[in-house]
Short mmCIF file of C-alpha atoms and ligand atoms in Angstrom, two decimals:
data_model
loop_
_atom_site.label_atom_id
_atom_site.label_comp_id
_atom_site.label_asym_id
_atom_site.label_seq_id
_atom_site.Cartn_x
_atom_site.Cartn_y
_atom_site.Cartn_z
CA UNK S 1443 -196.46 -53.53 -63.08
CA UNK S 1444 -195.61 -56.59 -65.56
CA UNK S 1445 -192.91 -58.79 -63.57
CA UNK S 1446 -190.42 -61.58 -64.96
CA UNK S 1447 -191.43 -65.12 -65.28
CA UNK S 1448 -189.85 -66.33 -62.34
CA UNK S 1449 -191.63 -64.01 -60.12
CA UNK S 1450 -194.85 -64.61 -61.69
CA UNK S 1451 -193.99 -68.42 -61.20
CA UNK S 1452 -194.40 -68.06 -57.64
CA UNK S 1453 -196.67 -65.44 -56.66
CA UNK S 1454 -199.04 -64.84 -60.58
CA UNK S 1455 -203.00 -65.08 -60.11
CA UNK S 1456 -202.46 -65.03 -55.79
CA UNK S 1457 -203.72 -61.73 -53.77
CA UNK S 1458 -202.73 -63.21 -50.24
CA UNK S 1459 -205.38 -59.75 -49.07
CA UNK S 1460 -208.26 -61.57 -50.70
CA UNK S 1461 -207.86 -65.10 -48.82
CA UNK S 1462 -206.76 -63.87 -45.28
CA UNK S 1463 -203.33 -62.88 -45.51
CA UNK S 1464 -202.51 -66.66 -46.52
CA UNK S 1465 -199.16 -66.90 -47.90
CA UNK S 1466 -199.67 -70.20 -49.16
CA UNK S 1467 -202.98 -70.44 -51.76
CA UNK S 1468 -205.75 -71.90 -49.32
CA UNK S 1469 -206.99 -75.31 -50.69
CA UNK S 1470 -210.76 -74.68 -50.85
CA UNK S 1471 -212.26 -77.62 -50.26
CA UNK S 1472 -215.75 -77.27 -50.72
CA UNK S 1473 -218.51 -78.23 -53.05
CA UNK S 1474 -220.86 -75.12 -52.89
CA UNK S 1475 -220.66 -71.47 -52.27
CA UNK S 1476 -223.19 -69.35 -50.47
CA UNK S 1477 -225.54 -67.27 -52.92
CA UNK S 1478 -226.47 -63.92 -50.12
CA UNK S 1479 -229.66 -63.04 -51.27
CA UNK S 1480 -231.59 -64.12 -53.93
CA UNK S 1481 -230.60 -61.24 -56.34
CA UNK S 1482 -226.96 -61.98 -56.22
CA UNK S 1483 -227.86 -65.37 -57.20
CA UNK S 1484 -229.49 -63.54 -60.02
CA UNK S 1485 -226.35 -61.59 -61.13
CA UNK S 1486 -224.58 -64.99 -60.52
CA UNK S 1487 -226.35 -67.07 -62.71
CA UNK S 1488 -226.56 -64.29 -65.44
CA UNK S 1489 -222.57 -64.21 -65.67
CA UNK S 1490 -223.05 -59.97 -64.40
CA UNK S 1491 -221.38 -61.01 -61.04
CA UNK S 1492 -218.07 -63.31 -61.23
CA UNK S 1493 -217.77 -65.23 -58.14
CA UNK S 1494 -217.41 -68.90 -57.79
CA UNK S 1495 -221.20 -70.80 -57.29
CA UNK S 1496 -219.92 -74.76 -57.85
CA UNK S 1497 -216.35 -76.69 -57.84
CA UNK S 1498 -217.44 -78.33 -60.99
CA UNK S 1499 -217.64 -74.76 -62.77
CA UNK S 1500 -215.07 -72.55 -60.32
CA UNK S 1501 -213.20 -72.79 -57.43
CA UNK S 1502 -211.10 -69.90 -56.18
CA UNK S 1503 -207.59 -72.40 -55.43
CA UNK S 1504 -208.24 -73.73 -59.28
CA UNK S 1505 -208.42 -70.04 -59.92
CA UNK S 1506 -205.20 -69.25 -58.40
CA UNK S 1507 -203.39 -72.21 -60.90
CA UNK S 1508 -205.55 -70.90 -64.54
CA UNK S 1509 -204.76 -66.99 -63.56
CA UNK S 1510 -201.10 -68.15 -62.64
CA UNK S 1511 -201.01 -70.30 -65.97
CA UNK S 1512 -202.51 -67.50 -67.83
CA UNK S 1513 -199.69 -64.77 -66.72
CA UNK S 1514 -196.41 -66.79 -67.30
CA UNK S 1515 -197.93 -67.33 -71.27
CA UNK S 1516 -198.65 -63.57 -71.18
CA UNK S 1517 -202.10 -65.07 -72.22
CA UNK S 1518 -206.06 -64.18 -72.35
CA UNK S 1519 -207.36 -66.88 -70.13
CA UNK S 1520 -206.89 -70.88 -68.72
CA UNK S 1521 -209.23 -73.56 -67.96
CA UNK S 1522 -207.81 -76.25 -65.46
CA UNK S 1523 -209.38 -79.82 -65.89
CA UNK S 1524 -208.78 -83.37 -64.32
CA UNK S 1525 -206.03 -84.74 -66.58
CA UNK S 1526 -204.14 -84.07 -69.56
CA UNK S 1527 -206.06 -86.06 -71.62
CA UNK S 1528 -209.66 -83.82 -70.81
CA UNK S 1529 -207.45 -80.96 -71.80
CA UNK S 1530 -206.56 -82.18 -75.17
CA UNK S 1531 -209.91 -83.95 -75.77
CA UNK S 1532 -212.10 -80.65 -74.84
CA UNK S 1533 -209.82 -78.73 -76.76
CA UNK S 1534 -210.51 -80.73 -79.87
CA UNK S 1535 -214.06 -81.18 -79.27
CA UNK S 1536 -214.40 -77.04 -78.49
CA UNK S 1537 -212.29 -76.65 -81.77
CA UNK S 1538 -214.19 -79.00 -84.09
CA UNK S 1539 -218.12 -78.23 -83.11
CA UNK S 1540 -220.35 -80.66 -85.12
CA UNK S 1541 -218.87 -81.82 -87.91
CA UNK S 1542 -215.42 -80.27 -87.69
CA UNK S 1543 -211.92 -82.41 -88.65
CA UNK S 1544 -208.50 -81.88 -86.70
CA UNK S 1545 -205.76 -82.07 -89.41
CA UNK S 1546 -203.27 -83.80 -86.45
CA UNK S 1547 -199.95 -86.07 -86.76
CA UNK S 1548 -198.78 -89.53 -85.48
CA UNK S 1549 -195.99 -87.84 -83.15
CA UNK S 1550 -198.16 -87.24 -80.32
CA UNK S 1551 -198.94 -88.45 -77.01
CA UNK S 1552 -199.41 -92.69 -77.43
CA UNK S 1553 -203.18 -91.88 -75.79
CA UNK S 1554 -203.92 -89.10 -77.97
CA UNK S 1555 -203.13 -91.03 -81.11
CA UNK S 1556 -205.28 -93.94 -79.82
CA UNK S 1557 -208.42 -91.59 -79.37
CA UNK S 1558 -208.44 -90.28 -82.88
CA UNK S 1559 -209.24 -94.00 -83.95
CA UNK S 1560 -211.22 -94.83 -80.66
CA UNK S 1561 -213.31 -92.35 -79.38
CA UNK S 1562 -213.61 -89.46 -81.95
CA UNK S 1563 -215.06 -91.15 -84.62
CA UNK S 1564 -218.20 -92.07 -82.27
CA UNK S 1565 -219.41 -88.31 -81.64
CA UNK S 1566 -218.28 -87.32 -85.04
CA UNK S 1567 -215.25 -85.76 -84.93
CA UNK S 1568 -212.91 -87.06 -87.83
CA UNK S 1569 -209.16 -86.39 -87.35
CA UNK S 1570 -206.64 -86.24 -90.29
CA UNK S 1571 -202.88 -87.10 -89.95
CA UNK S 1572 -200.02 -85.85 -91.72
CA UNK S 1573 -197.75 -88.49 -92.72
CA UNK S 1574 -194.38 -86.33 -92.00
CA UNK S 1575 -194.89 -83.81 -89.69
CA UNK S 1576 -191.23 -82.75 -90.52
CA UNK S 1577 -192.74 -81.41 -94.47
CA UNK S 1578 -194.88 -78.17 -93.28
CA UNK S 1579 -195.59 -78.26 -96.74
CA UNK S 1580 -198.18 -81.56 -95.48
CA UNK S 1581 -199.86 -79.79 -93.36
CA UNK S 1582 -201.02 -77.20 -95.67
CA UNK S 1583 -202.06 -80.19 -98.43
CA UNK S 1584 -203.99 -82.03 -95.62
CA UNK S 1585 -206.14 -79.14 -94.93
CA UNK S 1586 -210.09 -79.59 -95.72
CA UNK S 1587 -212.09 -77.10 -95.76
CA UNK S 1588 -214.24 -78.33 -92.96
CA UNK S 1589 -210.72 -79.08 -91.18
CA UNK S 1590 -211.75 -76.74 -88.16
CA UNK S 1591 -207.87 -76.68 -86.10
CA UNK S 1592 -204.52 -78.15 -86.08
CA UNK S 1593 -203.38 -80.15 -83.13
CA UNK S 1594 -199.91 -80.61 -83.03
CA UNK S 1595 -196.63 -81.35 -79.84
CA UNK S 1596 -193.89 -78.56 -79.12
CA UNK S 1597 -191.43 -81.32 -78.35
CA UNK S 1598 -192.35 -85.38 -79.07
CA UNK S 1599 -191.92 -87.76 -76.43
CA UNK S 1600 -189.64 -90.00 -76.72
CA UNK S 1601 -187.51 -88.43 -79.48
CA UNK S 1602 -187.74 -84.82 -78.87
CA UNK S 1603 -188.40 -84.18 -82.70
CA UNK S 1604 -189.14 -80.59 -82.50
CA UNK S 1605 -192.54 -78.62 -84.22
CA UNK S 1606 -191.40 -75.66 -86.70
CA UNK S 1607 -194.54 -73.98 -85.04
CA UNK S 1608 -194.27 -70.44 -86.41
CA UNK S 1609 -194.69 -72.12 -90.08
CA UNK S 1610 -197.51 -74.62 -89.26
CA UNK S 1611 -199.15 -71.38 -87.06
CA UNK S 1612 -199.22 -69.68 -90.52
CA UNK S 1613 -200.73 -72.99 -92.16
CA UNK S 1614 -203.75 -72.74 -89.87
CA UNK S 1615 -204.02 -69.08 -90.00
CA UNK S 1616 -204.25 -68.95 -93.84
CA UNK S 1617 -207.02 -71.46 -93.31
CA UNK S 1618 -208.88 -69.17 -90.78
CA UNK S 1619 -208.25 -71.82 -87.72
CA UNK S 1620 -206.16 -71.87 -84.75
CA UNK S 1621 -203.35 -73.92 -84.18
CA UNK S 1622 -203.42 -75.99 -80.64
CA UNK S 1623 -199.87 -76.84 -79.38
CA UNK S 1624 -199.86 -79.51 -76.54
CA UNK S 1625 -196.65 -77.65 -74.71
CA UNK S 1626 -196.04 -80.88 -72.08
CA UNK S 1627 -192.89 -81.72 -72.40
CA UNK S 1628 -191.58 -78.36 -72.79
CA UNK S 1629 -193.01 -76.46 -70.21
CA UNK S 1630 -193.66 -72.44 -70.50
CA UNK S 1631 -189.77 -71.89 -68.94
CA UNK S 1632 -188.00 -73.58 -72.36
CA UNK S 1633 -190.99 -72.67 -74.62
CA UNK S 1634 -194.01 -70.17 -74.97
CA UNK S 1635 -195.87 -71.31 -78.06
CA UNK S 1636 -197.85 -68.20 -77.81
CA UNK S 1637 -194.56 -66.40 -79.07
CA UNK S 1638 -194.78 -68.48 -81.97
CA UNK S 1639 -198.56 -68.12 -83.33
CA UNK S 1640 -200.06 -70.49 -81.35
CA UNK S 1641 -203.81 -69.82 -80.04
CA UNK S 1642 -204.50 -72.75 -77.55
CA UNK S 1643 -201.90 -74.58 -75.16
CA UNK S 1644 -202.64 -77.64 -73.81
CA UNK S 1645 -200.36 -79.59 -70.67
CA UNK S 1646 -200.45 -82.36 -69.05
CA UNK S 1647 -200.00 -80.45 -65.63
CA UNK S 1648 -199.09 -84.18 -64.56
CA UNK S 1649 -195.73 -84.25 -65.98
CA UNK S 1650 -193.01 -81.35 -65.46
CA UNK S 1651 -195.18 -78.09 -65.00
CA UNK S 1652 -196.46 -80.05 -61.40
CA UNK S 1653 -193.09 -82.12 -61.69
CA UNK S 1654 -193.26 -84.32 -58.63
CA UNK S 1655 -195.66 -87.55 -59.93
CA UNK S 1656 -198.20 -86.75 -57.08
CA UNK S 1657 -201.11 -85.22 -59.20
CA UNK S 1658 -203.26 -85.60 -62.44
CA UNK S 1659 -204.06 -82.49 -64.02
CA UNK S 1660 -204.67 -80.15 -67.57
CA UNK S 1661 -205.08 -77.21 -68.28
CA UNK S 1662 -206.00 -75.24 -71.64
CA UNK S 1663 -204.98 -71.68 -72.13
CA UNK S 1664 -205.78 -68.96 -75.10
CA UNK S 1665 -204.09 -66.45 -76.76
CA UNK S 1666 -207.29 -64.28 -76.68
CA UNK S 1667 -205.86 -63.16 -80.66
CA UNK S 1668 -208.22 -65.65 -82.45
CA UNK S 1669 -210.98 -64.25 -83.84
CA UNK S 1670 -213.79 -67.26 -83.31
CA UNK S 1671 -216.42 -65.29 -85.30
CA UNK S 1672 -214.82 -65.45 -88.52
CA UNK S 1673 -217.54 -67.99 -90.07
CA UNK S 1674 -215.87 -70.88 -89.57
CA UNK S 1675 -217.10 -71.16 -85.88
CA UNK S 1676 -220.74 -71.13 -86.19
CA UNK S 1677 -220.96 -73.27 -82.36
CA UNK S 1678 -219.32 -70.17 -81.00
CA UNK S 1679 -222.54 -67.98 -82.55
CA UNK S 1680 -225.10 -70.02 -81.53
CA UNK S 1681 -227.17 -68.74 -78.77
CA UNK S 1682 -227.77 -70.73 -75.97
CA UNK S 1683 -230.15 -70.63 -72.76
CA UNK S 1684 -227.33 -71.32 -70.44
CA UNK S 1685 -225.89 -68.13 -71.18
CA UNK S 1686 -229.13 -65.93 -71.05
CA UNK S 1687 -228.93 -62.06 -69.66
CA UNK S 1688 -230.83 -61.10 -66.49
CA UNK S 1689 -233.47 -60.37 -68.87
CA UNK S 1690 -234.04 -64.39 -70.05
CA UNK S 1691 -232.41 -63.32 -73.27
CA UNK S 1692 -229.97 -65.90 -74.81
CA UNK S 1693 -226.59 -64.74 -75.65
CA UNK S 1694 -223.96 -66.88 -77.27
CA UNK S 1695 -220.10 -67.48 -76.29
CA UNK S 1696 -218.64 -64.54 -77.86
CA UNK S 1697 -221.33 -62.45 -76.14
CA UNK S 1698 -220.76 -63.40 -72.96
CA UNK S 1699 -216.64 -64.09 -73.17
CA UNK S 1700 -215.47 -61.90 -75.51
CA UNK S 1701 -212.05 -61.88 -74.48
CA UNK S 1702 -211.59 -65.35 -73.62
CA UNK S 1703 -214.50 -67.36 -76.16
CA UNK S 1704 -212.64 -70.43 -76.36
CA UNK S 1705 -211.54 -70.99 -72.29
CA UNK S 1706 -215.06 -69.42 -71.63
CA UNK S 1707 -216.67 -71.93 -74.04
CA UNK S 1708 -214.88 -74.84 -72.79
CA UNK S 1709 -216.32 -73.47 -69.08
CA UNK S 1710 -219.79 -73.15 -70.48
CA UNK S 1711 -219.90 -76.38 -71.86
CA UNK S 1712 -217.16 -78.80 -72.08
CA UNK S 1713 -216.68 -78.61 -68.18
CA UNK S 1714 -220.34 -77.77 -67.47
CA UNK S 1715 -221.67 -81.22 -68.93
CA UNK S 1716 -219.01 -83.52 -69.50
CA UNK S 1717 -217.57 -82.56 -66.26
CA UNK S 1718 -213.68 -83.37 -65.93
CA UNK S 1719 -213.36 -80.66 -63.15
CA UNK S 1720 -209.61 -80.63 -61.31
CA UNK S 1721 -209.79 -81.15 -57.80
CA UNK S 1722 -209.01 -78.04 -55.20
CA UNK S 1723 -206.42 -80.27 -53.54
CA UNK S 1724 -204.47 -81.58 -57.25
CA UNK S 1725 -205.23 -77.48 -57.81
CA UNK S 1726 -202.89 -76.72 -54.86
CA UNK S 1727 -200.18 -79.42 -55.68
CA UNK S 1728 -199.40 -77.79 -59.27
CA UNK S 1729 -199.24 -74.78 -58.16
CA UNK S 1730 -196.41 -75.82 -55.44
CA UNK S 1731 -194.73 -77.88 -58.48
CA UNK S 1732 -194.90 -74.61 -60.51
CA UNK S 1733 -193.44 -72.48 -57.80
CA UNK S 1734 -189.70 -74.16 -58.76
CA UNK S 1735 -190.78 -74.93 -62.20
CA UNK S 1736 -187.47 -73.02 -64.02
CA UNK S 1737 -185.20 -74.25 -61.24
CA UNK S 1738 -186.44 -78.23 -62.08
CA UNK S 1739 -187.16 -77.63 -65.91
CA UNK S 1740 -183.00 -76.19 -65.92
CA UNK S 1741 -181.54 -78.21 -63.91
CA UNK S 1742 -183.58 -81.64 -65.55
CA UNK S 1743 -181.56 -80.36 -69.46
CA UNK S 1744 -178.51 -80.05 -67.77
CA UNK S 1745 -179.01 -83.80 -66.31
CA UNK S 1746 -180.15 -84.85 -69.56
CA UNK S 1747 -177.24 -82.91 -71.36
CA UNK S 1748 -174.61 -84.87 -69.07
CA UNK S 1749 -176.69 -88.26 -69.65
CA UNK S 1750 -176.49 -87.80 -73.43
CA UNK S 1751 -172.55 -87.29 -72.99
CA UNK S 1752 -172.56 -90.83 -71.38
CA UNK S 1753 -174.58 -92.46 -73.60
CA UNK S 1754 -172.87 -91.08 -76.88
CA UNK S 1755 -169.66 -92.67 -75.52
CA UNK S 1756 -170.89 -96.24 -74.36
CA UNK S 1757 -170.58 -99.28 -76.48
CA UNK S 1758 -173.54 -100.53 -75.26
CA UNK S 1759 -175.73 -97.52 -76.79
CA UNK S 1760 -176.60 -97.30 -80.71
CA UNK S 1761 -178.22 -94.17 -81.33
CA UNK S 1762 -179.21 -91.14 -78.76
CA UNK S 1763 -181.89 -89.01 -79.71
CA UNK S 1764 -182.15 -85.99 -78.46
CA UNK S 1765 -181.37 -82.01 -79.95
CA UNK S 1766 -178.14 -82.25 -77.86
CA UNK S 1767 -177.01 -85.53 -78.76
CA UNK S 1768 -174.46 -85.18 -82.03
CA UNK S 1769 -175.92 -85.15 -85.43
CA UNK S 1770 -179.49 -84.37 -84.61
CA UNK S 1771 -181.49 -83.34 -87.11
CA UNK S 1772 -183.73 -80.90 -85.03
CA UNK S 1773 -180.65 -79.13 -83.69
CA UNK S 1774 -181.58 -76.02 -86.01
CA UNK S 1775 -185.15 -76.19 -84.64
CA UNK S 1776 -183.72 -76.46 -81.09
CA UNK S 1777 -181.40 -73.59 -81.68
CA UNK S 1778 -183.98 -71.18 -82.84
CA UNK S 1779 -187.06 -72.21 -80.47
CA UNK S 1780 -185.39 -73.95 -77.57
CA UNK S 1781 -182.15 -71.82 -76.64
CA UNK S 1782 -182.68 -73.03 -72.67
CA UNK S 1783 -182.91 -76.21 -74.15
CA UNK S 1784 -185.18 -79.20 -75.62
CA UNK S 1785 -186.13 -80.79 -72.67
CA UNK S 1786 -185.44 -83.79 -70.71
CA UNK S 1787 -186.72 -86.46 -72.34
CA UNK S 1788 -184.61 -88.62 -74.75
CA UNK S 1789 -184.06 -91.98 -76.21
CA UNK S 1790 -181.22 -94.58 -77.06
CA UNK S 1791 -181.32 -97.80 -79.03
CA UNK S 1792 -180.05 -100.48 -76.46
CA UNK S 1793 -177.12 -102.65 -78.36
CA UNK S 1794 -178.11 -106.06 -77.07
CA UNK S 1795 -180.35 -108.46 -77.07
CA UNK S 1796 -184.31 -108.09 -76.08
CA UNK S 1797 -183.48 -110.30 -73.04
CA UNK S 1798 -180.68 -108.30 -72.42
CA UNK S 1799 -182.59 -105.07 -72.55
CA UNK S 1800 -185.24 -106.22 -69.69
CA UNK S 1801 -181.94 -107.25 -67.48
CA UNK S 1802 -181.31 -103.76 -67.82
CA UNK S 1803 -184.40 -102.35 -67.34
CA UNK S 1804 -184.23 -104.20 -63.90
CA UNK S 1805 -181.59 -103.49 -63.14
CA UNK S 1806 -181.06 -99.80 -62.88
CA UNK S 1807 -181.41 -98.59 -58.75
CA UNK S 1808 -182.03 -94.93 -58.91
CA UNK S 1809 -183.87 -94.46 -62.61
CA UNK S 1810 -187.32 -95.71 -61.82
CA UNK S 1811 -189.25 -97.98 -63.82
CA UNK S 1812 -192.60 -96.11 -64.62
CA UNK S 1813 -194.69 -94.51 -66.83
CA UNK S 1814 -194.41 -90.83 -66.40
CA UNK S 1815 -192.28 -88.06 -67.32
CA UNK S 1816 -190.90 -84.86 -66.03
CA UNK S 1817 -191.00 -85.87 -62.21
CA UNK S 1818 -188.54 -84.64 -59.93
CA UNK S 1819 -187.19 -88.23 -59.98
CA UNK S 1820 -185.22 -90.09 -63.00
CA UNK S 1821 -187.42 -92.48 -65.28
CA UNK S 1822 -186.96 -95.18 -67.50
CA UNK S 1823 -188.68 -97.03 -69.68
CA UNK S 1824 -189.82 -98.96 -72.92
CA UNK S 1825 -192.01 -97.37 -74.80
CA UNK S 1826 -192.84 -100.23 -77.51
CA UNK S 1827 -193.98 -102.44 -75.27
CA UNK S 1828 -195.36 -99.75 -72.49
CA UNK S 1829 -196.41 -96.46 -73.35
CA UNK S 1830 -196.74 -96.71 -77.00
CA UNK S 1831 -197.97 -99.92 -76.94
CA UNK S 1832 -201.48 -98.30 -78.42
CA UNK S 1833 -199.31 -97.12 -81.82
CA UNK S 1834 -199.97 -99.62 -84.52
CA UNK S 1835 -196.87 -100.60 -86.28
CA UNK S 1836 -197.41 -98.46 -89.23
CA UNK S 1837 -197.76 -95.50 -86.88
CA UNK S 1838 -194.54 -96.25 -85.25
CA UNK S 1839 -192.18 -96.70 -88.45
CA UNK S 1840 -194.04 -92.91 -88.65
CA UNK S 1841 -192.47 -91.88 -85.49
CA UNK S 1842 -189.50 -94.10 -85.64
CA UNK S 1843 -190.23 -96.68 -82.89
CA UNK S 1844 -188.51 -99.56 -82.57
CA UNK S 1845 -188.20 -102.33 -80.05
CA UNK S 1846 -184.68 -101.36 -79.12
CA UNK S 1847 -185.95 -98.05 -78.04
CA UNK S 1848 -185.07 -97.13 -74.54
CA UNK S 1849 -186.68 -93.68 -73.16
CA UNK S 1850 -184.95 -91.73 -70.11
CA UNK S 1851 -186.78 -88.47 -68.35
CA UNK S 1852 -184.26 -87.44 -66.30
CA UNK S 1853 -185.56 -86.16 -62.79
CA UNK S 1854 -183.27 -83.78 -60.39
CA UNK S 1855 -180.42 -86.38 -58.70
CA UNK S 1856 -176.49 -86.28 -58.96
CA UNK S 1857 -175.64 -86.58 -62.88
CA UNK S 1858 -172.78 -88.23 -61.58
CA UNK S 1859 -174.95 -91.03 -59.58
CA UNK S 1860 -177.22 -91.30 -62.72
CA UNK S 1861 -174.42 -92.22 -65.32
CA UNK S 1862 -173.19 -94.31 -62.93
CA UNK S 1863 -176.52 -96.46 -62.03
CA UNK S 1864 -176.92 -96.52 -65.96
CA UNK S 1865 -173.05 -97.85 -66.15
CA UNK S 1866 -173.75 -100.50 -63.30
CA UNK S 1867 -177.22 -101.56 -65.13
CA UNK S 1868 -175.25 -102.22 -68.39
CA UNK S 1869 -172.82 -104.08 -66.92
CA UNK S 1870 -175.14 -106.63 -65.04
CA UNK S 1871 -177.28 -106.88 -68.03
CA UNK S 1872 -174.66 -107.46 -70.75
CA UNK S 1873 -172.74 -110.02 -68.01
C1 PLP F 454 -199.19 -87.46 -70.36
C2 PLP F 454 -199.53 -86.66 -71.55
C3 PLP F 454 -200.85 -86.39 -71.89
C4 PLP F 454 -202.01 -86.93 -71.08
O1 PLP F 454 -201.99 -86.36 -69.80
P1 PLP F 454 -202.67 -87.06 -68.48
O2 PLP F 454 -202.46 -86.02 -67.45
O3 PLP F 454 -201.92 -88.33 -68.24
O4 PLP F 454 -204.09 -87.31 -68.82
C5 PLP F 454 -201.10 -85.60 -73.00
N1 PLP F 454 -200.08 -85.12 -73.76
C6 PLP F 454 -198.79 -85.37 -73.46
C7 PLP F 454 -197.71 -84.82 -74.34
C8 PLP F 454 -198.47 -86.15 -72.35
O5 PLP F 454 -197.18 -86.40 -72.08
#
């Protein structure tokens, strides 16, 4: 029986029957798992028998989070790493293969801009950036035909400029590659990419789908629709000795994961040897956050909806950006992709000056100064000289950054006591 997404929200990927009657998923804090006998270690090894051997590879309460993960995207299969960041780098990496370019754009994630230009390059994966993600027309010109996926954000932090996915899903398709959508800031309750032609999503599990700043995680998750041995794959073909049959005969990924080749391959190898494996414990922490993810995620727009109301009336406030704040241009995106809403995340040029600013920055009480989003509490912040520090300045005209730039993510307090900490922090700045 298929249920609804809140159900699966709170009880997806958990048999309480197969972990003594626990109603709560067991944190399984262990390293190693027994074998039996020596010919279940066989089937084991060989990939004929599916139980966990090693935390690195498997762990049955990081099981509980992918196969949760997995049925509120109505998706083939997850992969639950470390951080965010291991989720969008292995997804790259298990995209590109040797040799492969991303075709990628400037509105993304400050540290997964920086990587293109500080890590990539090194192991020889070359990533190419459209200038205005806005022109879908771009992304079709910056193909190449060795470009091998393209990586782009649902929803942009800190201006909630909104992806026309469908048309840039049918960009990459034309091309024979998947499109990767790093879903963070929207969540699976405003936004299933997968609806949209999207193969991989990517989270930060740090930010709103955990929701409570206490934990570091990613995860990856597949459509199971792309076919990987279309020619353009040729890592997915090639057999390797990991993967060999109970005979010694190697197999490749498509052998041995059919249904799930790139999860499976990220398994097999990312995870395998470069080894960002998500702790049992962080494991059990999302999957708490996720249980009230749609009550959080719903109740964080309609904070944000009643901030933007404040903020659009204040002298003190030049511009709010934001899908709900008047005039946006992303409204008609919003409206056909985001009908729950575009998140809680916005921006608002401070009118004052810089010194001004930092008075206010200290001087709101209940909107925390720090640098994460989506947490049950409010959040503010500058990204120019903080989060986005690593954008060089032509990358931030690209994205609109400028020093006046003042991000909110609005956590789960009174509206009322949020405008009003925002009111008494303008006042003692602009004094
Ligand atoms: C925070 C973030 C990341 C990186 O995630 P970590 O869990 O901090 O490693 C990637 N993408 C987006 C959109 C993010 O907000």
């Amino acid at each position: 029986m298929s249920h609804d997404f809140d159900t699966i929200k709170v009880h997806g990927g958990y048999n309480p029957e197969r972990h003594n009657n626990a109603i709560s998923t067991p944190i399984y804090q262990t390293t190693a798992f027994a074998l039996g006998d020596s010919y279940r270690a066989d089937r084991l090894f060989s990939f004929s028998e599916d139980d966990p051997i090693y935390t690195r590879l498997s762990n049955p309460t990081v099981d509980v989070l992918e196969k949760r993960l997995t049925a509120l995207h109505g998706a083939a299969g997850t992969i639950a790493l470390a951080s965010g960041m291991a989720a969008v780098s292995y997804a790259l990496l298990n995209a590109a293969g040797s040799g492969g370019r991303i075709l990628a754009t400037a509105r993304l994630y400050g540290g997964t801009v920086d990587s293109f230009a500080s890590i990539f390059p090194d192991i020889g994966l070359e990533v190419d950036i459209v200038a205005n993600p806005d022109d879908t027309d771009e992304f079709r010109q910056g193909l190449r035909p060795d470009t091998r996926a393209i990586f782009i954000e649902s929803v942009s932090n800190p201006f909630a400029a909104i992806s026309d996915v469908e048309k840039i899903a049918d960009i990459a398709h034309a091309h024979k590659i998947p499109l990767i959508v790093d879903n963070t800031l929207a969540t699976p309750y405003l936004f299933n990419p997968f609806e949209h032609g999207a193969d991989v999503v990517v989270y930060s599990a740090t930010k709103g789908l955990s929701g409570h700043g206490n934990v570091i995680a990613g995860t990856v998750t597949e459509s199971g629709g792309f076919d990987y041995g279309n020619g353009n794959f040729p890592h997915f073909e090639r057999p390797l000795w990991f993967l060999r049959d109970a005979g010694g005969n190697k197999r490749n990924i498509l052998q041995v994961f059919p249904a799930v080749p790139f999860t499976g391959r990220l398994r097999a190898v990312h995870l395998n040897y470069l080894g960002a494996a998500l702790s049992p414990f962080d494991a059990y922490l999302a999957l708490l956050g996720l249980e009230t993810l749609s009550e959080r995620v719903a109740k964080q727009v309609s904070n944000a909806r009643a901030v933007i109301r404040y903020l659009e009336a204040s002298p003190h406030v030049k511009w709010v950006r934001h899908p709900d704040a008047a005039g946006n241009p992303y409204k008609p995106l919003a409206d056909k992709y985001f009908p729950k809403g575009a998140g809680a995340v916005l921006a608002f040029g401070f009118n004052g000056t810089e010194e001004q600013k930092r008075a206010f920055l200290a001087a709101t009480k209940i909107f925390g100064y720090h640098a994460n989003i989506g947490d049950a509490r409010s959040l503010i912040i500058n990204p120019s000289e903080t989060t986005h520090v690593e954008l060089t300045y032509e990358q931030r005209d690209i994205v609109g950054l400028s020093t006046d730039t003042v991000r909110l993510s609005l956590g789960l307090e009174s509206p009322d006591d949020l405008t009003a900490d925002l009111e008494q922090a303008f006042e003692a700045a602009l004094r």
